[in-house]
Amino acid sequence: MHWLTSRQCAQGRCQAHCSYTCEGGRKKHFASQASDRNGFEYQCVKLNDGHFMPVLDLAPMVPKSKALEATKLAIEAGFRHIDSAHLYNNEEQVGLAIQSKIADGSVKREDIFYTSKLWCNSHRPELVRPALERSLKNLQLDYVDLYLIHFPVSVKPGEELIPKDEVGKVLFDTVDLCATWEAMEKCKDAGLAKSIGVSNFNRRQLEMILNKPGLKYKPVCNQVECHPYFNQRKLLDFCKSKDIVLVAYSALGSHREEKWVDPNSRFSGGPSLCALAKKHKRTPALIALRYQLQRGVVVLAKSYNEQRIRQNMQVRSGAVGLRVCFFFSLSSFAGPPNYPFSDEY
């Protein structure tokens, strides 16, 4: 995994600035701090397909009414990696924010790394490209930088995100995820997505894709719940061994939207994080984010509060096995063979 700093390194102009440090027997490639065209400093990780991903990401997983302003604030604060999804029902607003900051000269399109995701009702191969094209239309973009299979459980196609029968049981679909992946590869070949990856996949499911006959592109990343109280050490080690970047959502172990997180399992830092925060005169959130970056994990920061968005950008300068994001852990999702959380990792 190669960690590079700023757009200069992403363009291959880092040779004079770089040094190597060794971590766990592996060499990691770092570059000295540099700035983009507007003076913002940020680090990038080189993906296994040669593209570059900023290591700190804003995920505006917020109501439509707040997504526009949150995304604008994030870009103004220096975020260059924006993560959303069809499931979040706010890509139109996120797209308007990106277009607004391009129009006022704050950024160019190539400065923004945008991630979208394929929802479970579009796993059938013939539905993959139309789903991506719908997101692109809502975003007013010609391509996304990264497109992910959002969750490995398939549900029946249609407009309903989670279709249910008359008694409230989820209507699952039977889809070969290897066929879904082949359709994702075609989207990359068509230039609609620069990179492709997965989310919420366990080791067994990653191996299924990696061992697929005729594999053209392997996943560049796996986006999963990961925070100091659920550190995904085994999955992280496996992903590193396959040159797959681990991207952490719920990196602070909490979220404001109750439909995503069990309100009884939120944490505000815990004694260890709070002690470190006090020692280093930082917030527990910044300590948690820094912890992930030092492990080689790309971090999603979710907020629509201006002060917290700006604080989270400052991250640049104890595992207890606790999942807090329970949307995908609901018992209604747990039936099919592709449910990922039954395995250890």
PDB file of C-alpha atoms in Angstrom, residues 34-145:
ATOM      1  CA  ALA A  34       2.694  19.438  -0.280  1.00  0.00           C
ATOM      2  CA  SER A  35      -0.319  21.461  -1.379  1.00  0.00           C
ATOM      3  CA  ASP A  36      -2.973  21.338  -4.056  1.00  0.00           C
ATOM      4  CA  ARG A  37      -3.832  24.294  -6.270  1.00  0.00           C
ATOM      5  CA  ASN A  38      -5.695  26.012  -3.412  1.00  0.00           C
ATOM      6  CA  GLY A  39      -3.070  25.423  -0.739  1.00  0.00           C
ATOM      7  CA  PHE A  40      -4.803  22.505   0.992  1.00  0.00           C
ATOM      8  CA  GLU A  41      -2.564  19.683   2.161  1.00  0.00           C
ATOM      9  CA  TYR A  42      -3.813  16.115   2.066  1.00  0.00           C
ATOM     10  CA  GLN A  43      -2.466  12.593   1.816  1.00  0.00           C
ATOM     11  CA  CYS A  44      -3.368  10.049  -0.838  1.00  0.00           C
ATOM     12  CA  VAL A  45      -3.095   6.286  -0.984  1.00  0.00           C
ATOM     13  CA  LYS A  46      -2.205   4.564  -4.245  1.00  0.00           C
ATOM     14  CA  LEU A  47      -4.772   1.915  -5.179  1.00  0.00           C
ATOM     15  CA  ASN A  48      -3.960  -1.406  -6.815  1.00  0.00           C
ATOM     16  CA  ASP A  49      -5.216  -0.133 -10.202  1.00  0.00           C
ATOM     17  CA  GLY A  50      -2.869   2.874 -10.174  1.00  0.00           C
ATOM     18  CA  HIS A  51      -5.389   5.533  -9.163  1.00  0.00           C
ATOM     19  CA  PHE A  52      -5.080   7.604  -5.976  1.00  0.00           C
ATOM     20  CA  MET A  53      -7.537   8.046  -3.102  1.00  0.00           C
ATOM     21  CA  PRO A  54      -7.382  10.799  -0.448  1.00  0.00           C
ATOM     22  CA  VAL A  55      -7.091   9.118   2.951  1.00  0.00           C
ATOM     23  CA  LEU A  56      -9.610  11.365   4.741  1.00  0.00           C
ATOM     24  CA  ASP A  57     -13.127  11.393   3.384  1.00  0.00           C
ATOM     25  CA  LEU A  58     -16.366  13.175   4.185  1.00  0.00           C
ATOM     26  CA  ALA A  59     -19.427  10.924   3.973  1.00  0.00           C
ATOM     27  CA  PRO A  60     -22.470  13.244   3.965  1.00  0.00           C
ATOM     28  CA  MET A  61     -24.816  10.441   5.086  1.00  0.00           C
ATOM     29  CA  VAL A  62     -27.279  13.084   6.204  1.00  0.00           C
ATOM     30  CA  PRO A  63     -30.803  14.195   5.312  1.00  0.00           C
ATOM     31  CA  LYS A  64     -31.341  15.826   1.914  1.00  0.00           C
ATOM     32  CA  SER A  65     -31.918  19.155   3.593  1.00  0.00           C
ATOM     33  CA  LYS A  66     -28.400  19.174   5.056  1.00  0.00           C
ATOM     34  CA  ALA A  67     -26.376  17.344   2.384  1.00  0.00           C
ATOM     35  CA  LEU A  68     -25.905  20.385   0.128  1.00  0.00           C
ATOM     36  CA  GLU A  69     -24.480  22.640   2.819  1.00  0.00           C
ATOM     37  CA  ALA A  70     -22.452  19.872   4.496  1.00  0.00           C
ATOM     38  CA  THR A  71     -20.731  18.999   1.221  1.00  0.00           C
ATOM     39  CA  LYS A  72     -19.960  22.640   0.443  1.00  0.00           C
ATOM     40  CA  LEU A  73     -18.488  23.125   3.924  1.00  0.00           C
ATOM     41  CA  ALA A  74     -16.402  19.992   3.538  1.00  0.00           C
ATOM     42  CA  ILE A  75     -14.874  21.132   0.250  1.00  0.00           C
ATOM     43  CA  GLU A  76     -14.197  24.577   1.712  1.00  0.00           C
ATOM     44  CA  ALA A  77     -12.511  22.938   4.728  1.00  0.00           C
ATOM     45  CA  GLY A  78     -10.208  20.935   2.456  1.00  0.00           C
ATOM     46  CA  PHE A  79     -11.932  17.575   2.027  1.00  0.00           C
ATOM     47  CA  ARG A  80     -11.308  16.213  -1.460  1.00  0.00           C
ATOM     48  CA  HIS A  81     -12.848  12.762  -1.003  1.00  0.00           C
ATOM     49  CA  ILE A  82     -16.659  12.721  -0.894  1.00  0.00           C
ATOM     50  CA  ASP A  83     -18.529   9.461  -0.254  1.00  0.00           C
ATOM     51  CA  SER A  84     -22.240   8.897  -0.789  1.00  0.00           C
ATOM     52  CA  ALA A  85     -24.593   6.265  -2.186  1.00  0.00           C
ATOM     53  CA  HIS A  86     -27.950   5.676  -3.840  1.00  0.00           C
ATOM     54  CA  LEU A  87     -29.154   4.322  -0.478  1.00  0.00           C
ATOM     55  CA  TYR A  88     -28.555   7.681   1.237  1.00  0.00           C
ATOM     56  CA  ASN A  89     -31.032   9.426  -1.089  1.00  0.00           C
ATOM     57  CA  ASN A  90     -28.987  12.629  -1.268  1.00  0.00           C
ATOM     58  CA  GLU A  91     -26.738  12.296  -4.329  1.00  0.00           C
ATOM     59  CA  GLU A  92     -28.586  15.053  -6.178  1.00  0.00           C
ATOM     60  CA  GLN A  93     -27.819  17.496  -3.357  1.00  0.00           C
ATOM     61  CA  VAL A  94     -24.218  16.320  -3.058  1.00  0.00           C
ATOM     62  CA  GLY A  95     -23.823  16.762  -6.819  1.00  0.00           C
ATOM     63  CA  LEU A  96     -25.203  20.295  -6.654  1.00  0.00           C
ATOM     64  CA  ALA A  97     -22.639  21.136  -3.973  1.00  0.00           C
ATOM     65  CA  ILE A  98     -19.765  19.759  -6.049  1.00  0.00           C
ATOM     66  CA  GLN A  99     -20.947  21.631  -9.131  1.00  0.00           C
ATOM     67  CA  SER A 100     -21.267  24.830  -7.087  1.00  0.00           C
ATOM     68  CA  LYS A 101     -17.665  24.630  -5.832  1.00  0.00           C
ATOM     69  CA  ILE A 102     -16.422  23.856  -9.345  1.00  0.00           C
ATOM     70  CA  ALA A 103     -18.369  26.841 -10.700  1.00  0.00           C
ATOM     71  CA  ASP A 104     -16.946  29.284  -8.154  1.00  0.00           C
ATOM     72  CA  GLY A 105     -13.383  28.140  -8.865  1.00  0.00           C
ATOM     73  CA  SER A 106     -12.766  26.453  -5.511  1.00  0.00           C
ATOM     74  CA  VAL A 107     -11.913  23.124  -7.152  1.00  0.00           C
ATOM     75  CA  LYS A 108     -11.717  21.399 -10.512  1.00  0.00           C
ATOM     76  CA  ARG A 109     -13.501  18.108 -11.152  1.00  0.00           C
ATOM     77  CA  GLU A 110     -10.187  16.255 -11.061  1.00  0.00           C
ATOM     78  CA  ASP A 111      -9.544  17.622  -7.547  1.00  0.00           C
ATOM     79  CA  ILE A 112     -12.566  15.732  -6.195  1.00  0.00           C
ATOM     80  CA  PHE A 113     -12.518  11.994  -5.518  1.00  0.00           C
ATOM     81  CA  TYR A 114     -16.151  10.882  -5.501  1.00  0.00           C
ATOM     82  CA  THR A 115     -17.358   7.482  -4.264  1.00  0.00           C
ATOM     83  CA  SER A 116     -20.810   6.044  -4.960  1.00  0.00           C
ATOM     84  CA  LYS A 117     -22.300   2.603  -4.274  1.00  0.00           C
ATOM     85  CA  LEU A 118     -24.455  -0.021  -5.943  1.00  0.00           C
ATOM     86  CA  TRP A 119     -27.441  -0.897  -3.783  1.00  0.00           C
ATOM     87  CA  CYS A 120     -28.711  -4.437  -3.151  1.00  0.00           C
ATOM     88  CA  ASN A 121     -31.715  -4.158  -5.478  1.00  0.00           C
ATOM     89  CA  SER A 122     -29.423  -3.732  -8.500  1.00  0.00           C
ATOM     90  CA  HIS A 123     -27.072  -6.715  -8.118  1.00  0.00           C
ATOM     91  CA  ARG A 124     -28.355  -8.445 -11.227  1.00  0.00           C
ATOM     92  CA  PRO A 125     -25.691  -7.869 -13.901  1.00  0.00           C
ATOM     93  CA  GLU A 126     -28.055  -6.144 -16.338  1.00  0.00           C
ATOM     94  CA  LEU A 127     -29.001  -3.601 -13.631  1.00  0.00           C
ATOM     95  CA  VAL A 128     -25.495  -2.547 -12.568  1.00  0.00           C
ATOM     96  CA  ARG A 129     -24.710  -0.031 -15.293  1.00  0.00           C
ATOM     97  CA  PRO A 130     -28.202   1.570 -15.245  1.00  0.00           C
ATOM     98  CA  ALA A 131     -27.863   2.034 -11.482  1.00  0.00           C
ATOM     99  CA  LEU A 132     -24.513   3.777 -11.903  1.00  0.00           C
ATOM    100  CA  GLU A 133     -25.852   5.918 -14.740  1.00  0.00           C
ATOM    101  CA  ARG A 134     -28.759   6.996 -12.501  1.00  0.00           C
ATOM    102  CA  SER A 135     -26.306   8.121  -9.830  1.00  0.00           C
ATOM    103  CA  LEU A 136     -24.226   9.986 -12.428  1.00  0.00           C
ATOM    104  CA  LYS A 137     -27.325  11.770 -13.686  1.00  0.00           C
ATOM    105  CA  ASN A 138     -28.269  12.835 -10.158  1.00  0.00           C
ATOM    106  CA  LEU A 139     -24.708  13.987  -9.501  1.00  0.00           C
ATOM    107  CA  GLN A 140     -24.318  15.776 -12.867  1.00  0.00           C
ATOM    108  CA  LEU A 141     -21.005  13.950 -13.292  1.00  0.00           C
ATOM    109  CA  ASP A 142     -19.544  12.022 -16.223  1.00  0.00           C
ATOM    110  CA  TYR A 143     -17.822   9.475 -13.999  1.00  0.00           C
ATOM    111  CA  VAL A 144     -17.295   8.483 -10.376  1.00  0.00           C
ATOM    112  CA  ASP A 145     -13.818   7.905  -9.030  1.00  0.00           C
TER     113      ASP A 145
END
